[in-house]
PDB file of C-alpha atoms in Angstrom:
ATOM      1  CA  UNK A   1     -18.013 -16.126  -3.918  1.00 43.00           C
ATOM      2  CA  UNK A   2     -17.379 -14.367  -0.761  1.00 48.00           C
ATOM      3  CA  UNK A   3     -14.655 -15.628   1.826  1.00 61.00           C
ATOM      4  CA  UNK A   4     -14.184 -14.577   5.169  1.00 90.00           C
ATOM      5  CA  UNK A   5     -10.915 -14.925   5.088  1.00 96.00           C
ATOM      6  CA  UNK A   6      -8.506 -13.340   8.201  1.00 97.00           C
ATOM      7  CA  UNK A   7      -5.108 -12.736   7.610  1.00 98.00           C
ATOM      8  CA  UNK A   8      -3.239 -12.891  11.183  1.00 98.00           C
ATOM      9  CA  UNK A   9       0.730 -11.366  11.114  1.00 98.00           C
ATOM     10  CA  UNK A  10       1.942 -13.435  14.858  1.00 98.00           C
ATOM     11  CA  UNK A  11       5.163 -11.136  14.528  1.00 97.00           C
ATOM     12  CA  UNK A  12       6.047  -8.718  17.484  1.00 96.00           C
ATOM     13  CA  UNK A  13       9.006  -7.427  15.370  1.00 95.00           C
ATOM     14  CA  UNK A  14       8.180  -3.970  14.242  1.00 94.00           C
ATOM     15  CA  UNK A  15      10.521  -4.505  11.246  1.00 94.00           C
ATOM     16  CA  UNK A  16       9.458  -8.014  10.298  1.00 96.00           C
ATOM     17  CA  UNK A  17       8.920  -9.731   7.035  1.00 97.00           C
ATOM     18  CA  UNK A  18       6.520 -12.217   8.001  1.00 98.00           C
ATOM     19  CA  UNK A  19       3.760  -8.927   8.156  1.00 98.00           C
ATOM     20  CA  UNK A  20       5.001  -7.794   4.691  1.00 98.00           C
ATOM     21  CA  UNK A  21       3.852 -11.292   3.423  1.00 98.00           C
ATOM     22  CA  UNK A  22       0.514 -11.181   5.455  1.00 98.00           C
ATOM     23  CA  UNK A  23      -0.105  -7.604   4.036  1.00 98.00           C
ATOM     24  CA  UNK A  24       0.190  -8.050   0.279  1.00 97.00           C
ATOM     25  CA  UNK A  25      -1.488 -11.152   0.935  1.00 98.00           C
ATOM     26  CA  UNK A  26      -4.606  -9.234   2.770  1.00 98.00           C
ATOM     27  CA  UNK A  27      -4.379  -6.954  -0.423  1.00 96.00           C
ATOM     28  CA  UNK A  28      -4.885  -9.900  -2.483  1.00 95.00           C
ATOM     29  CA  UNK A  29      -7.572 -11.394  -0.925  1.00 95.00           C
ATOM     30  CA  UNK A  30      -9.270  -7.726  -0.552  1.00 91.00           C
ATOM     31  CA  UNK A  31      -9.759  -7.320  -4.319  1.00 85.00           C
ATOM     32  CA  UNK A  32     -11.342 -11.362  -4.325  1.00 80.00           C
ATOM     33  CA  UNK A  33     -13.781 -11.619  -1.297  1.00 76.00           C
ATOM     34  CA  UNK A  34     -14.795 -10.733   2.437  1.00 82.00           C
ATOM     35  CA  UNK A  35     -11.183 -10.467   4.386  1.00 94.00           C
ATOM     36  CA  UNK A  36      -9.966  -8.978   8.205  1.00 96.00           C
ATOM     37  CA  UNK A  37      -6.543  -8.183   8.581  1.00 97.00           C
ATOM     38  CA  UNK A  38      -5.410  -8.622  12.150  1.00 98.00           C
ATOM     39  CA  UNK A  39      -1.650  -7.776  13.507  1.00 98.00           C
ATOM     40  CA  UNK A  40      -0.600  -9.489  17.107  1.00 98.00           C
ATOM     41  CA  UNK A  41       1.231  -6.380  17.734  1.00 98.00           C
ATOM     42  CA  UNK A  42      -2.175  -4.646  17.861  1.00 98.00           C
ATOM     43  CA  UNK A  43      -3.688  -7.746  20.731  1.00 98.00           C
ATOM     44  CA  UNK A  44      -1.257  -8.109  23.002  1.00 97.00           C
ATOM     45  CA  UNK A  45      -1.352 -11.545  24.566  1.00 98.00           C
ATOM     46  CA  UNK A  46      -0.579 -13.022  27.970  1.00 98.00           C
ATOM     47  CA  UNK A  47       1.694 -15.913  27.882  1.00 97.00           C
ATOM     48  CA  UNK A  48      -0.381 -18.631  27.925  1.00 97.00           C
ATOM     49  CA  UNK A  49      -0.256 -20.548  31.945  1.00 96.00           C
ATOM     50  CA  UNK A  50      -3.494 -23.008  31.198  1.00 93.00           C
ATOM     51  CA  UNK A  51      -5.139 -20.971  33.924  1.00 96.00           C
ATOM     52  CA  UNK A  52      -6.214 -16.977  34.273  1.00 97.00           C
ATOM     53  CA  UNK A  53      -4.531 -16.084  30.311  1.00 97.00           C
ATOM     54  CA  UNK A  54      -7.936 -17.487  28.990  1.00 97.00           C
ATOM     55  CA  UNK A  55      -9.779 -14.628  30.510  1.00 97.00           C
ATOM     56  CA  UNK A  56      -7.822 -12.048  28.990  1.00 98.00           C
ATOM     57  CA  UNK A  57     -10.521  -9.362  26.628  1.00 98.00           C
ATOM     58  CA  UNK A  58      -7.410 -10.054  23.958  1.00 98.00           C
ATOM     59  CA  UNK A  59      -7.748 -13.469  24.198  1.00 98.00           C
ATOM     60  CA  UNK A  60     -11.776 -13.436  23.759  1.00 98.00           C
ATOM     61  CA  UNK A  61     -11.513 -11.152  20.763  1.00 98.00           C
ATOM     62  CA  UNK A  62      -9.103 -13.421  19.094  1.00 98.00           C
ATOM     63  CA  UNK A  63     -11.187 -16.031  19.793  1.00 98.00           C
ATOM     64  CA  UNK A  64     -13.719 -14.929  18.236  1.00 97.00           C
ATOM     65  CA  UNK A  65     -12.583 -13.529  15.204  1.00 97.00           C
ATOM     66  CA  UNK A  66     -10.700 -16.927  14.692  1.00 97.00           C
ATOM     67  CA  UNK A  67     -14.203 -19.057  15.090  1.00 96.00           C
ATOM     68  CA  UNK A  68     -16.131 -16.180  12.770  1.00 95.00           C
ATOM     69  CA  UNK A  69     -13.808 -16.833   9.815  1.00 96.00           C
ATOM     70  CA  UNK A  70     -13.614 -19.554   7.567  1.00 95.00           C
ATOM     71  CA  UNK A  71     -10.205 -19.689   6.262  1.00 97.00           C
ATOM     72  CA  UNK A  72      -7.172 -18.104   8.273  1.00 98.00           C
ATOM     73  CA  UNK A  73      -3.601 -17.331   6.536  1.00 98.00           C
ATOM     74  CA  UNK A  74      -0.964 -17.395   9.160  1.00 98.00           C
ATOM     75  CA  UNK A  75       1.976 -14.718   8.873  1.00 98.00           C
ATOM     76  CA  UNK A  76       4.787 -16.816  10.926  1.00 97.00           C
ATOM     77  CA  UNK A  77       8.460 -15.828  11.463  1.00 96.00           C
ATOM     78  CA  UNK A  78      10.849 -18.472  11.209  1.00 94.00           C
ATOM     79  CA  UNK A  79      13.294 -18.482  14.346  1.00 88.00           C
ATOM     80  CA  UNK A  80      15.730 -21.578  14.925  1.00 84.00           C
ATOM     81  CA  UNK A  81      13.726 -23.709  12.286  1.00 81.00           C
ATOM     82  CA  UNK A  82      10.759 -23.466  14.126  1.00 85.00           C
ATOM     83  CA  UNK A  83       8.138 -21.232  14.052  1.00 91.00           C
ATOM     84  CA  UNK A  84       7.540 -18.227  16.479  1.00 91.00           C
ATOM     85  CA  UNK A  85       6.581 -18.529  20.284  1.00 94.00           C
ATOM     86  CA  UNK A  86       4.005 -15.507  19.432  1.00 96.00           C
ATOM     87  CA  UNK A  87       2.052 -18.116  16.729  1.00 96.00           C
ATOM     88  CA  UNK A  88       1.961 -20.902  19.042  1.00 96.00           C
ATOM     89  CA  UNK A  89       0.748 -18.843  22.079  1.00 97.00           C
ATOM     90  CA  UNK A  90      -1.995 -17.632  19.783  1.00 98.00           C
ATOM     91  CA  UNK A  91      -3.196 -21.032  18.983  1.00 97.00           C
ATOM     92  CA  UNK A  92      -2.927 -22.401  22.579  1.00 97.00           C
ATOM     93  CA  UNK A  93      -5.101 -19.175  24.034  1.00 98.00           C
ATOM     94  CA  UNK A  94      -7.434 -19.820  21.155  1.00 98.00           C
ATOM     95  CA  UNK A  95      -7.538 -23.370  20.803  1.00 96.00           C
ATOM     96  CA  UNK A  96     -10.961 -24.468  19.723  1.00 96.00           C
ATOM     97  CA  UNK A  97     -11.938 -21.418  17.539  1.00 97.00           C
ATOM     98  CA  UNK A  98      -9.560 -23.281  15.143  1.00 98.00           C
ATOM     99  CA  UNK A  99     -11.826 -26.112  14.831  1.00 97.00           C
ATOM    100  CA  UNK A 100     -12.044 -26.773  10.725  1.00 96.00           C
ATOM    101  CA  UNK A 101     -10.498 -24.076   9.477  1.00 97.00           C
ATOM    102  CA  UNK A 102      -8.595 -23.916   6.197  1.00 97.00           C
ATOM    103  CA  UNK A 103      -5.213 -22.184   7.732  1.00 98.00           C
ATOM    104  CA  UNK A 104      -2.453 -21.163   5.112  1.00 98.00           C
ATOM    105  CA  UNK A 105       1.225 -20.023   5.768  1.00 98.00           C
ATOM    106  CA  UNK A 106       2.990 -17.244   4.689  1.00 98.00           C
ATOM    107  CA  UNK A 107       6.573 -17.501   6.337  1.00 97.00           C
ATOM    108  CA  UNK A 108      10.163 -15.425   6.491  1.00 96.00           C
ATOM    109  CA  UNK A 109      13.060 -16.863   7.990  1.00 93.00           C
ATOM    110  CA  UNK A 110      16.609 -15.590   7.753  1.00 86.00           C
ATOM    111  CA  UNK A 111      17.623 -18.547   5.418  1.00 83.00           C
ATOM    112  CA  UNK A 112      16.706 -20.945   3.242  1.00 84.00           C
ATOM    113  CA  UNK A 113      17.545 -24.241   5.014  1.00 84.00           C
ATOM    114  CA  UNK A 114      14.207 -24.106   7.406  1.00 83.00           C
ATOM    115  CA  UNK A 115      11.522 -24.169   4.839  1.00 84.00           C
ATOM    116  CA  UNK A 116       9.951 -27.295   6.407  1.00 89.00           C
ATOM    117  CA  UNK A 117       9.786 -26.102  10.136  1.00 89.00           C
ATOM    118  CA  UNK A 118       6.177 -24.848   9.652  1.00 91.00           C
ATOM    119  CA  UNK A 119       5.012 -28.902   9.871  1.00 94.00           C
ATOM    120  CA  UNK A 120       5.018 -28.873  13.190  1.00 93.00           C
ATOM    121  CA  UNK A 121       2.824 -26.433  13.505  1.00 95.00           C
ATOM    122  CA  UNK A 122       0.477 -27.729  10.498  1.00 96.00           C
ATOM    123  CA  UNK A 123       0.165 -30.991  11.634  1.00 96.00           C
ATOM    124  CA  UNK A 124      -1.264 -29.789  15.542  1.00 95.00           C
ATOM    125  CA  UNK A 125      -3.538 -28.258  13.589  1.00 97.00           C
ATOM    126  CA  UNK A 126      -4.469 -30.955  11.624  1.00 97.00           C
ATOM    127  CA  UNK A 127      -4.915 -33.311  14.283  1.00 97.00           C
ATOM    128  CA  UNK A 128      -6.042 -31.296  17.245  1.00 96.00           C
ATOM    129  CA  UNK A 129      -8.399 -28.818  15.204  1.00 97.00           C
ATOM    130  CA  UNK A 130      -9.258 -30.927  12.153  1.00 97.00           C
ATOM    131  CA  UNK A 131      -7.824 -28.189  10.518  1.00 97.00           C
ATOM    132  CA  UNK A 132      -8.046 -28.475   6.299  1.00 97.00           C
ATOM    133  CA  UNK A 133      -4.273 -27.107   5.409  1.00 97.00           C
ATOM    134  CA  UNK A 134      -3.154 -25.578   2.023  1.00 97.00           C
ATOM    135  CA  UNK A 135      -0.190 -27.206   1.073  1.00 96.00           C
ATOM    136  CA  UNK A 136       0.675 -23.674  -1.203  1.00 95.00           C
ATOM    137  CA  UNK A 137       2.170 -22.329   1.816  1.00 94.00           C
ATOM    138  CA  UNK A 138       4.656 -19.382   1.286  1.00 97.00           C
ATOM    139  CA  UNK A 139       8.021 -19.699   2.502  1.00 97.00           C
ATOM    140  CA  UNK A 140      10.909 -16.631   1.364  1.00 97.00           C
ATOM    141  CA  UNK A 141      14.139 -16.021   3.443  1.00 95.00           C
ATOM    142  CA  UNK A 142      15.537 -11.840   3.575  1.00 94.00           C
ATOM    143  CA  UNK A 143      16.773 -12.052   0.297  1.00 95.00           C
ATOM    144  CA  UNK A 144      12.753 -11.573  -0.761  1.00 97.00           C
ATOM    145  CA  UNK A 145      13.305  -7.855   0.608  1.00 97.00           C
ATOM    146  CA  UNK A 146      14.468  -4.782   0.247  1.00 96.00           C
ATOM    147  CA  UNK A 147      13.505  -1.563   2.031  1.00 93.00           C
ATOM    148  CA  UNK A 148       9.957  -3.027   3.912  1.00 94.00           C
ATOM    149  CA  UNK A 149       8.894  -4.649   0.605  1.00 96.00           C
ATOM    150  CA  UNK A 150       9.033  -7.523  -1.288  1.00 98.00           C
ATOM    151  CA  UNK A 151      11.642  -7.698  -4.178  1.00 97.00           C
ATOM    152  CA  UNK A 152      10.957 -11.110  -5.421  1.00 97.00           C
ATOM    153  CA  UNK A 153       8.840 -11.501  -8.050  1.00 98.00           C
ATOM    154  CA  UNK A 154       8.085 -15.367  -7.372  1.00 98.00           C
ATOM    155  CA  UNK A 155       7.231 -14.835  -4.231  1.00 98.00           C
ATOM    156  CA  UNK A 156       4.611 -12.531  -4.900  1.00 98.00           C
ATOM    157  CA  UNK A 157       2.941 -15.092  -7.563  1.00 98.00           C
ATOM    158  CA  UNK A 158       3.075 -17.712  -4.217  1.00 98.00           C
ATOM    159  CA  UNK A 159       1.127 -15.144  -2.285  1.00 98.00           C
ATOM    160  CA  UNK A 160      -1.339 -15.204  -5.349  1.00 97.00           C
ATOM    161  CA  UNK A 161      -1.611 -18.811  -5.617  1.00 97.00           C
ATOM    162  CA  UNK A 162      -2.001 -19.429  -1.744  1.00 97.00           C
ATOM    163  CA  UNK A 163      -4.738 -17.131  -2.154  1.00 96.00           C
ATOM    164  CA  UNK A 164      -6.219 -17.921  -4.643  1.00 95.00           C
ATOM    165  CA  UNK A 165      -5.753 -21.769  -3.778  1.00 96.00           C
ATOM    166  CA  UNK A 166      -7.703 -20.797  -0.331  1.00 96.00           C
ATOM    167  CA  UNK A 167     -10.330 -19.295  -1.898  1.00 94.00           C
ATOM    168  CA  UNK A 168     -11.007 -22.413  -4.233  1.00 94.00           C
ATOM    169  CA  UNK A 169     -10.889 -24.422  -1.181  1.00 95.00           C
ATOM    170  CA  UNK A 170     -13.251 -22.834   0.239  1.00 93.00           C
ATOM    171  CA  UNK A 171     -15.852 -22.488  -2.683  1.00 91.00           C
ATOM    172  CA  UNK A 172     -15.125 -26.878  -2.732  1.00 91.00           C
ATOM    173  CA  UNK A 173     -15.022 -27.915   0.995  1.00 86.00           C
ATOM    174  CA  UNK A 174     -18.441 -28.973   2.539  1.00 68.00           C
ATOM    175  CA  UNK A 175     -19.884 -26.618   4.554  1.00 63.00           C
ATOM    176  CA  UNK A 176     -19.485 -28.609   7.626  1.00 51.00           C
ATOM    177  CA  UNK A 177     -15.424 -28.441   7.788  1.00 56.00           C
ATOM    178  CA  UNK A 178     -15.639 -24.296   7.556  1.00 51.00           C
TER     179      UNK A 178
END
């Protein structure tokens, strides 16, 4: 099967782990099917104002690329238990391209105690998108590190089994929810 899968890193840290997790994951899903690596640092974004942000030529791309795919994983940092102000201003400037997507998370926080702050975000997904979410999301604090790559071996198998879990979704979900 093919997937046309995008892997989107919402991080505007130039040093961040979140992107390390979206780019092995990208790798992954290179060698399995169709994927598009994007990077928010590459699109930058007007906050969103519910007004003249929508008409940003960022914005439209996004937009696009978002409705083309059929499956997106979501590179998220974790800041004060919650997920970044970067991720959610992508989703509100792009709103209804997510409309029944399979999304995916790949997240880095500084510690270990936030691991469920990405709910939140999954369930406005869920119920204002209809988004199908993979519950093998990928959650690692620093310790999964060291010098720009990742040193833990377990997290790497989670990056391979949310990818690999997204692309059986994919091949089993009717056509109508991609």
């Amino acid at each position: 099967m093919t997937a046309n899968v995008l892997v989107i890193s919402t991080s505007l840290n130039p040093e961040s782990n979140s992107r390390i997790l979206a780019e092995k994951a990208f790798e992954t899903l290179k060698q399995k099917g169709s994927a598009e690596y994007i990077d928010l640092r590459d699109f930058p974004l007007p906050i969103c104002d519910g007004d003249a942000a929508y008409g940003d030529p960022n914005v439209s791309k996004l937009a696009h690329k978002i409705k083309a795919a059929q499956a997106i994983l979501l590179a998220v940092p974790i800041y004060n238990y919650s997920f970044s102000s970067s991720a959610k201003n992508l989703i509100e400037l792009t709103g209804q391209s997510w409309n029944d997507k399979i999304v995916g998370f790949l997240c880095a926080a500084g510690g270990k105690s936030s691991y469920m702050s990405i709910i939140g975000l999954a369930n406005s997904l869920m119920l204002d998108f209809r988004c199908l979410i993979n519950p093998r999301f990928v959650y690692s604090d620093g310790s999964a590190f060291d010098n720009g790559t990742i040193n833990d071996a377990e997290i790497i198998t989670r990056i391979e089994e949310l990818v690999k879990s997204t692309i059986a979704l994919l091949e089993r979900v009717p056509n109508s929810v991609k």
